[in-house]
Amino acid sequence: MSLRIAAIADIHYAEGPVHLPYARRTAIADILLLRAIHRINRFIQPDLTVILGDLVDDGSRQGLEKLKEHIDKLESPCIVLPGNHDGEEFFSVFPSPEEVVDINGVRLLTFVDEEQPDYNARRSDLDIARMHEARAGYDGQLVSLQHYPLLPPNASESPYGYTNNADIWTAFENNHFTLALSGHWHTGDDLVARKAGRAIVAPALCEHPFTFLEINMDGDDIKTIRHELAMPRELELVDYHVHTPFAYCSQNMEVPITLALADEFGLAQLAFTEHSGQLYFERNTYWKAGFLDDGINSPEGADDRMGGYLELAKANCPPAILGLEIDCDNSGNPVIRRDAWDATEVKLGSIHWLKELKKPDDEIDLQAAADEMLGRLSKFAASGIDVLAHPLRIFRKWPDDELPANLIPGIIDLLKKNGVAAEINFHGQITTPMFMNTCLNAGVKVVFGSDSHHYREIGDFYPHLNLIRDCGLTCSDLPDILADLRNGER
Ligand SMILES: [Fe+2]
Ligand SMILES: [Fe+2]
Ligand SMILES: [Fe+2]
């Protein structure tokens, strides 16, 4: 039987300023957790998620409650253990963990061990007895879950452990446990990966590069995958699609925090790219696309906030790049005025609506929609935009191979002809290897965009980098395939 576990340890959330001179990034730890949870739900889909203690740094009840709201978003079953930082009120916010959890033929035992001096711990005789009882009449896999590092004697450099480790480890071995999974030591130590024993100490989520583990158990065979929430700094990745508080659909995105997070997440730079249509038209008009027939000169719902956006962006560019996500009207014209066009360094063009696709589902003629898209794009791509944002997003309801045969080649021809890059975007949609390979074969460059509307999304290129790998490429190919739009280059 196989079991996939996502293991998160040592979140250490505490309210406070974003910039802190400590390794523990306590003030962004809630964002880190949310970013991990979204990756777990969307891409890892484990059978079980375990949270191995030290959720908060300061025992704060409000902190625990805030994290619980995030943890409740996990789609997998979840076990939450307290750590030595979680304080007295932990069990009034989180339920006591079940002592024994059986899942997919694996029996997991949870332990809440008593703290000892110097950040060590002791397992009670009663709890050691539980390790024996769990084996009685049971011949499947056993896993021990705890906050403090449970390790084979002399097998790790962990400065922390159990004052009665020899007794616990004897019980572990005599009862043929498959794995001890712990947290607490922020450096972490994967003894399974380095073939030094059946123990894993998950590294702290709160310390760069913000790691959690995916553990795949198949019988006694265990494989771990490290998931880092920060991008490798040496890749010098640029996020070309980041929203601001000016977006009607923004969930937070205050500029100073956005910039701090871009740095935390290892980006070389980011571009602010607010929707032009949202900066010229009031909310209702924008959402019902009421400005698209007449474009920038549409009288309906005009509400010019462009000046405010440019002022905010200019004050922060550099370090950021001043850009816009420019809507396309029904005639293929960019929805923008000259002054804003001239002020922006990076122009993402977006086709968010097609008339054909606004019809009821059963009346949509997909070929007509494809032709409308290509007609619109033939003018829009020639307008001077640098990037076509989320090229197939409006067709996301249909798999790429069900789309009319002329659509993808037609889009890519127009991008190629006009020197426009294609955005790789996974925000509420996907970019497929088929689309990416068609770009590469045609010599169309790509850019990475997160389309961030929430802090947790900034520079999250996990799916983008997987796509590169799925196309048979490696990170060393990135300089050849990514467009670099900084300093006015195209
Ligand atoms: Fe900790
Ligand atoms: Fe968009
Ligand atoms: Fe966007």
XYZ file of C-alpha atoms and ligand atoms in Angstrom:
493
model
C 0.000 0.000 0.000
C 1.305 3.455 -0.752
C 0.935 6.660 1.213
C 1.897 10.182 0.231
C 2.499 12.563 3.124
C 3.115 16.307 2.943
C 5.120 17.334 6.029
C 5.345 20.930 7.220
C 7.404 21.807 10.294
C 8.217 24.927 12.306
C 6.115 27.670 10.785
C 6.842 30.124 13.663
C 4.303 32.755 12.668
C 4.254 36.020 14.639
C 2.894 39.444 13.762
C 5.532 42.068 13.083
C 7.451 43.993 10.446
C 8.222 42.099 7.239
C 11.912 42.979 7.275
C 13.613 41.190 10.149
C 17.311 40.497 10.626
C 16.642 36.900 11.717
C 16.660 33.637 9.821
C 13.127 32.982 11.074
C 10.801 34.933 8.778
C 8.071 35.032 11.414
C 6.030 37.881 9.938
C 5.587 36.229 6.535
C 5.130 32.722 7.932
C 1.349 32.857 7.448
C 1.932 33.650 3.763
C 4.475 30.824 3.536
C 1.954 28.406 4.976
C -0.738 29.512 2.550
C 1.684 29.167 -0.385
C 2.592 25.648 0.775
C -1.076 24.705 1.195
C -1.937 25.849 -2.318
C 0.940 23.846 -3.785
C -0.093 20.816 -1.737
C -3.744 21.020 -2.778
C -3.192 21.718 -6.446
C -0.072 19.756 -7.331
C 0.910 17.267 -4.618
C -2.507 15.978 -3.544
C -1.197 13.890 -0.648
C -3.173 11.282 1.277
C -2.241 13.095 4.477
C -0.671 16.381 5.559
C 1.174 16.545 8.886
C 2.067 19.760 10.655
C 4.859 18.976 13.065
C 4.605 21.751 15.639
C 5.793 25.293 16.340
C 3.020 26.814 14.303
C 3.536 30.155 16.037
C 6.650 31.764 17.470
C 5.115 33.344 20.533
C 2.266 31.108 21.710
C -0.268 33.675 20.537
C -3.848 32.466 20.376
C -4.673 34.924 17.568
C -1.719 33.578 15.629
C -2.904 29.997 16.085
C -6.415 30.965 15.020
C -5.121 32.695 11.916
C -3.089 29.637 10.916
C -6.028 27.345 11.612
C -8.053 29.276 9.050
C -5.335 28.497 6.500
C -4.936 24.861 7.591
C -8.682 24.357 7.193
C -8.139 24.976 3.457
C -6.149 21.735 3.152
C -8.024 19.258 1.003
C -6.250 16.213 2.486
C -6.755 14.773 5.964
C -4.443 16.573 8.363
C -2.674 15.903 11.670
C -1.530 18.958 13.621
C 0.923 18.516 16.508
C 1.983 21.233 18.950
C 5.598 22.297 19.434
C 7.395 23.973 22.310
C 6.518 27.479 20.989
C 2.784 26.908 20.635
C 1.798 27.773 24.189
C -0.943 26.822 26.587
C -3.865 27.594 24.326
C -2.915 25.268 21.490
C -5.528 22.654 22.334
C -8.277 25.221 22.680
C -7.688 26.151 19.013
C -6.704 22.754 17.540
C -8.210 19.406 18.513
C -5.969 16.894 20.295
C -4.518 14.628 17.626
C -5.835 11.086 17.474
C -3.248 8.817 19.132
C -3.424 6.342 16.250
C -4.380 7.121 12.672
C -4.705 4.292 10.115
C -4.578 5.426 6.532
C -3.850 3.472 3.323
C -2.581 0.513 5.343
C -0.099 2.651 7.306
C -0.524 3.168 11.046
C 0.649 6.556 12.296
C 1.211 7.200 15.993
C 1.201 10.775 17.258
C 3.208 11.897 20.296
C 3.131 15.084 22.317
C 6.311 14.672 24.353
C 7.285 16.574 27.451
C 9.877 19.321 27.071
C 13.191 19.006 28.929
C 16.001 21.572 29.432
C 17.940 22.862 26.423
C 15.073 22.279 23.999
C 15.185 18.508 24.413
C 12.286 16.208 25.269
C 11.361 13.007 27.051
C 8.838 10.355 25.999
C 6.794 8.979 28.868
C 6.778 5.266 29.706
C 3.108 5.230 28.807
C 3.880 6.594 25.349
C 6.723 4.118 24.856
C 4.244 1.387 25.785
C 1.977 2.713 23.011
C 4.767 1.968 20.526
C 4.584 -1.715 21.550
C 0.796 -1.828 21.625
C 0.565 -0.453 18.096
C 2.435 -3.475 16.784
C 0.280 -6.044 18.600
C -1.671 -8.041 16.020
C -0.668 -5.626 13.252
C 1.874 -6.351 10.526
C 1.659 -3.177 8.423
C 3.835 -0.080 8.410
C 4.236 1.980 11.589
C 5.183 5.647 11.631
C 6.032 7.751 14.673
C 5.085 11.454 14.410
C 6.451 13.998 16.909
C 7.777 17.531 17.193
C 11.201 16.766 18.693
C 13.763 14.909 16.544
C 13.516 11.170 17.061
C 16.690 9.732 15.540
C 18.827 6.599 15.627
C 21.626 7.033 18.214
C 24.685 8.864 16.830
C 23.231 9.066 13.337
C 22.634 12.805 13.093
C 24.195 16.094 14.132
C 20.910 17.296 15.591
C 21.653 19.254 18.769
C 18.210 18.290 20.072
C 16.722 14.958 20.945
C 15.298 12.833 23.762
C 16.788 12.360 27.205
C 15.557 8.750 26.946
C 16.340 8.323 23.246
C 17.907 4.867 23.713
C 14.660 3.476 25.163
C 12.503 5.043 22.467
C 14.745 3.860 19.683
C 14.808 0.337 21.075
C 10.999 0.348 21.011
C 11.158 1.745 17.463
C 13.452 -1.034 16.247
C 11.914 -3.908 18.172
C 8.511 -3.056 16.758
C 9.838 -2.571 13.226
C 8.723 1.024 12.719
C 9.139 2.192 9.130
C 9.699 5.879 9.853
C 10.150 8.534 12.547
C 8.999 11.917 11.251
C 9.876 14.985 13.326
C 10.493 18.744 13.236
C 12.023 21.197 15.758
C 15.620 21.234 14.465
C 15.285 23.937 11.815
C 18.155 22.694 9.681
C 16.418 19.357 9.254
C 17.993 16.044 8.390
C 16.720 13.457 5.930
C 18.357 10.242 7.087
C 16.312 8.217 4.602
C 17.727 10.193 1.658
C 21.261 9.836 2.936
C 20.715 6.160 3.816
C 21.528 6.671 7.482
C 18.348 5.356 9.095
C 14.568 5.427 9.105
C 14.161 8.962 10.382
C 13.389 12.332 8.818
C 13.583 15.734 10.508
C 11.648 18.120 8.278
C 13.389 21.492 7.890
C 11.665 24.664 9.126
C 9.171 26.262 6.752
C 10.023 29.674 8.233
C 13.658 29.726 7.090
C 14.892 30.330 3.557
C 14.372 28.592 1.119
C 11.090 27.791 2.946
C 11.051 24.028 2.619
C 8.463 21.361 3.253
C 8.646 17.682 2.369
C 6.663 15.274 0.256
C 7.199 11.737 1.527
C 6.138 8.834 -0.652
C 5.905 5.534 1.219
C 5.443 2.310 -0.683
C 5.666 -0.502 1.855
C 9.019 -0.032 3.561
C 10.363 1.937 0.601
C 10.458 5.690 1.254
C 11.271 8.515 -1.141
C 11.372 12.169 -0.134
C 10.983 15.217 -2.344
C 12.017 18.620 -0.973
C 9.669 21.423 -1.927
C 11.127 24.900 -1.653
C 8.764 27.854 -1.768
C 11.516 30.278 -2.818
C 12.854 30.118 -6.347
C 16.563 29.382 -6.829
C 18.144 32.855 -6.746
C 20.801 31.857 -9.281
C 18.129 31.481 -11.961
C 17.537 35.260 -11.760
C 13.859 34.818 -12.550
C 11.656 37.808 -13.288
C 7.927 37.807 -12.527
C 6.363 39.775 -15.392
C 2.808 39.726 -14.077
C 2.064 41.185 -10.657
C -1.026 43.145 -9.634
C -1.332 45.965 -7.103
C -3.999 47.407 -4.785
C -5.433 49.104 -7.899
C -6.762 45.738 -9.170
C -10.456 45.228 -8.471
C -9.577 41.564 -8.001
C -6.605 42.198 -5.651
C -6.746 40.270 -2.376
C -3.957 42.234 -0.650
C -0.855 43.245 -2.687
C 0.372 46.369 -0.864
C 3.460 47.439 -2.789
C 6.105 47.466 -0.008
C 5.150 43.955 1.103
C 5.051 42.753 -2.503
C 8.603 44.014 -3.069
C 9.861 42.460 0.167
C 8.292 39.124 -0.775
C 9.797 39.204 -4.275
C 13.172 39.346 -2.587
C 12.299 36.654 -0.024
C 11.114 34.373 -2.825
C 14.388 34.739 -4.737
C 13.233 36.808 -7.729
C 15.684 38.995 -9.625
C 12.869 41.478 -10.345
C 9.158 41.880 -10.873
C 6.946 43.982 -13.105
C 3.808 45.708 -11.845
C 1.222 45.081 -14.523
C -2.146 46.496 -13.569
C -5.160 45.930 -15.837
C -5.547 49.011 -18.046
C -9.301 48.437 -18.304
C -9.606 48.546 -14.508
C -7.639 51.795 -14.420
C -9.928 53.565 -16.909
C -13.353 52.114 -16.087
C -15.338 51.549 -12.942
C -15.750 48.058 -11.555
C -19.131 47.042 -13.014
C -18.321 48.284 -16.487
C -15.032 46.417 -16.373
C -16.476 43.104 -15.238
C -19.249 43.138 -17.807
C -16.738 44.197 -20.471
C -18.934 47.229 -21.211
C -16.003 49.213 -22.637
C -14.909 46.795 -25.331
C -17.006 48.026 -28.274
C -15.775 51.599 -28.088
C -12.436 50.855 -26.411
C -10.501 53.584 -24.659
C -13.030 56.253 -25.743
C -16.015 54.359 -24.366
C -18.163 56.799 -22.366
C -19.743 54.037 -20.241
C -18.468 53.900 -16.671
C -15.335 55.930 -17.319
C -13.308 56.325 -14.124
C -9.713 57.321 -14.747
C -7.405 55.975 -12.027
C -4.419 55.593 -14.351
C -2.638 58.653 -12.916
C -2.811 57.214 -9.411
C -1.462 53.875 -10.570
C 1.410 55.403 -12.518
C 2.346 57.551 -9.541
C 2.438 54.542 -7.219
C 4.317 52.416 -9.725
C 6.852 55.130 -10.610
C 7.680 55.572 -6.924
C 8.662 51.880 -6.814
C 10.266 51.417 -10.233
C 13.100 50.666 -9.807
C 13.418 48.306 -8.074
C 10.319 47.022 -9.900
C 9.586 47.374 -13.631
C 6.714 49.642 -14.597
C 4.259 47.712 -16.704
C 0.602 47.333 -17.553
C -1.682 44.444 -18.431
C -3.373 46.100 -21.384
C -6.861 45.023 -22.365
C -7.742 44.551 -26.032
C -10.975 46.094 -27.355
C -13.312 44.375 -29.813
C -11.429 45.873 -32.761
C -8.013 44.666 -31.566
C -6.863 48.040 -30.207
C -5.037 48.322 -26.875
C -7.252 49.992 -24.266
C -4.797 52.678 -23.240
C -3.957 56.353 -23.737
C -0.711 57.589 -25.199
C 0.729 59.013 -21.952
C 0.329 55.701 -20.130
C 1.656 53.763 -23.113
C 4.777 55.930 -23.181
C 5.272 55.650 -19.406
C 5.344 51.858 -19.280
C 8.383 49.729 -19.832
C 6.640 46.345 -20.137
C 3.358 45.939 -21.977
C 1.455 42.717 -21.403
C -1.427 42.395 -23.815
C -4.509 40.485 -22.655
C -7.572 39.286 -24.481
C -9.999 38.613 -21.629
C -13.206 38.326 -23.630
C -14.434 37.092 -27.001
C -17.990 37.792 -28.166
C -18.456 34.187 -29.262
C -17.458 32.858 -25.842
C -19.985 35.062 -24.054
C -22.792 32.948 -25.569
C -24.396 30.123 -23.554
C -22.160 27.037 -23.627
C -24.399 25.055 -25.987
C -24.450 27.859 -28.551
C -20.704 28.410 -28.724
C -19.085 27.758 -32.081
C -15.489 27.052 -31.123
C -14.226 27.593 -34.664
C -15.900 31.005 -34.714
C -14.265 31.813 -31.379
C -10.838 30.770 -32.695
C -11.304 32.906 -35.792
C -12.430 35.853 -33.665
C -9.354 35.444 -31.447
C -7.003 35.368 -34.426
C -8.712 38.339 -36.080
C -8.418 40.359 -32.868
C -4.838 39.299 -32.282
C -3.687 40.101 -35.816
C -4.133 43.784 -34.949
C -3.339 43.612 -31.213
C -0.034 41.728 -31.631
C 1.123 44.401 -34.087
C 0.295 47.241 -31.703
C 3.625 47.169 -29.871
C 2.774 44.886 -26.919
C 5.756 42.926 -25.591
C 3.945 39.853 -24.289
C 0.644 38.089 -24.887
C -0.552 37.318 -21.352
C -2.122 33.905 -20.655
C -2.563 33.216 -24.403
C -5.179 30.453 -24.110
C -6.908 31.434 -20.892
C -10.223 32.271 -22.487
C -10.218 28.770 -23.949
C -9.368 27.095 -20.633
C -12.608 25.099 -20.576
C -11.340 23.047 -23.528
C -8.203 20.872 -23.607
C -5.602 22.117 -26.109
C -6.147 19.114 -28.373
C -9.881 19.845 -28.693
C -9.305 23.408 -29.888
C -9.735 24.252 -33.588
C -6.587 23.220 -35.443
C -5.770 26.736 -36.633
C -5.873 28.393 -33.199
C -2.548 27.606 -31.534
C -0.434 27.723 -34.719
C -2.256 30.940 -35.692
C -1.526 32.614 -32.349
C 2.092 31.558 -32.428
C 2.536 32.772 -36.027
C 1.273 36.209 -35.022
C 3.547 36.323 -31.980
C 6.512 35.295 -34.088
C 5.744 37.812 -36.835
C 5.470 40.666 -34.341
C 8.261 39.736 -31.951
C 5.803 39.236 -29.080
C 6.612 36.781 -26.261
C 4.087 34.292 -24.832
C 3.403 34.281 -21.112
C 3.639 31.017 -19.182
C 0.820 31.444 -16.688
C -0.847 28.998 -14.294
C -3.230 31.400 -12.585
C -6.604 29.632 -12.677
C -5.509 27.789 -15.823
C -2.541 25.882 -17.163
C 0.022 26.198 -19.910
C 0.568 22.817 -21.578
C 3.819 21.270 -22.870
C 2.129 21.165 -26.284
C 1.686 24.958 -26.308
C 5.160 25.556 -24.902
C 6.808 23.246 -27.446
C 4.960 24.944 -30.294
C 6.359 28.279 -29.070
C 9.872 26.879 -28.807
C 9.764 25.260 -32.237
C 8.635 28.543 -33.771
C 11.342 30.498 -31.941
C 8.790 32.462 -29.882
C 10.269 33.478 -26.549
C 8.347 33.072 -23.310
C 8.167 34.909 -19.987
C 7.111 33.659 -16.566
C 4.168 35.390 -14.924
C 2.499 34.578 -11.618
C -0.507 36.861 -12.215
C -0.348 37.550 -8.474
C -3.475 38.897 -6.832
C -2.360 37.618 -3.402
C 1.027 37.747 -1.652
C 1.297 33.966 -1.642
C 1.446 33.863 -5.450
C 4.376 36.224 -6.006
C 7.086 34.545 -8.073
C 5.615 31.095 -7.490
C 7.048 29.411 -10.554
C 6.788 25.833 -9.320
C 4.501 24.808 -12.217
C 6.483 26.927 -14.676
C 9.715 25.106 -13.835
C 7.935 21.752 -13.986
C 6.663 22.687 -17.445
C 10.234 23.391 -18.562
C 11.202 19.930 -17.308
C 8.148 18.322 -18.945
C 9.298 19.825 -22.245
C 12.600 17.987 -21.866
C 14.550 21.120 -20.937
C 16.576 22.088 -17.882
C 17.133 25.347 -16.025
C 20.330 25.867 -18.012
C 18.126 26.338 -21.102
C 16.227 29.228 -19.511
C 18.455 32.053 -20.807
C 17.781 30.849 -24.362
C 14.029 30.546 -24.087
C 13.053 33.410 -21.763
C 12.586 36.907 -23.173
C 14.425 39.548 -21.143
C 12.301 42.680 -21.290
C 14.331 44.702 -18.833
C 15.977 47.922 -19.961
C 13.693 48.248 -22.967
C 14.987 45.079 -24.611
C 12.620 42.941 -26.635
Fe 10.970 25.516 16.057
Fe -5.323 38.862 -17.328
Fe -3.454 39.640 -14.598
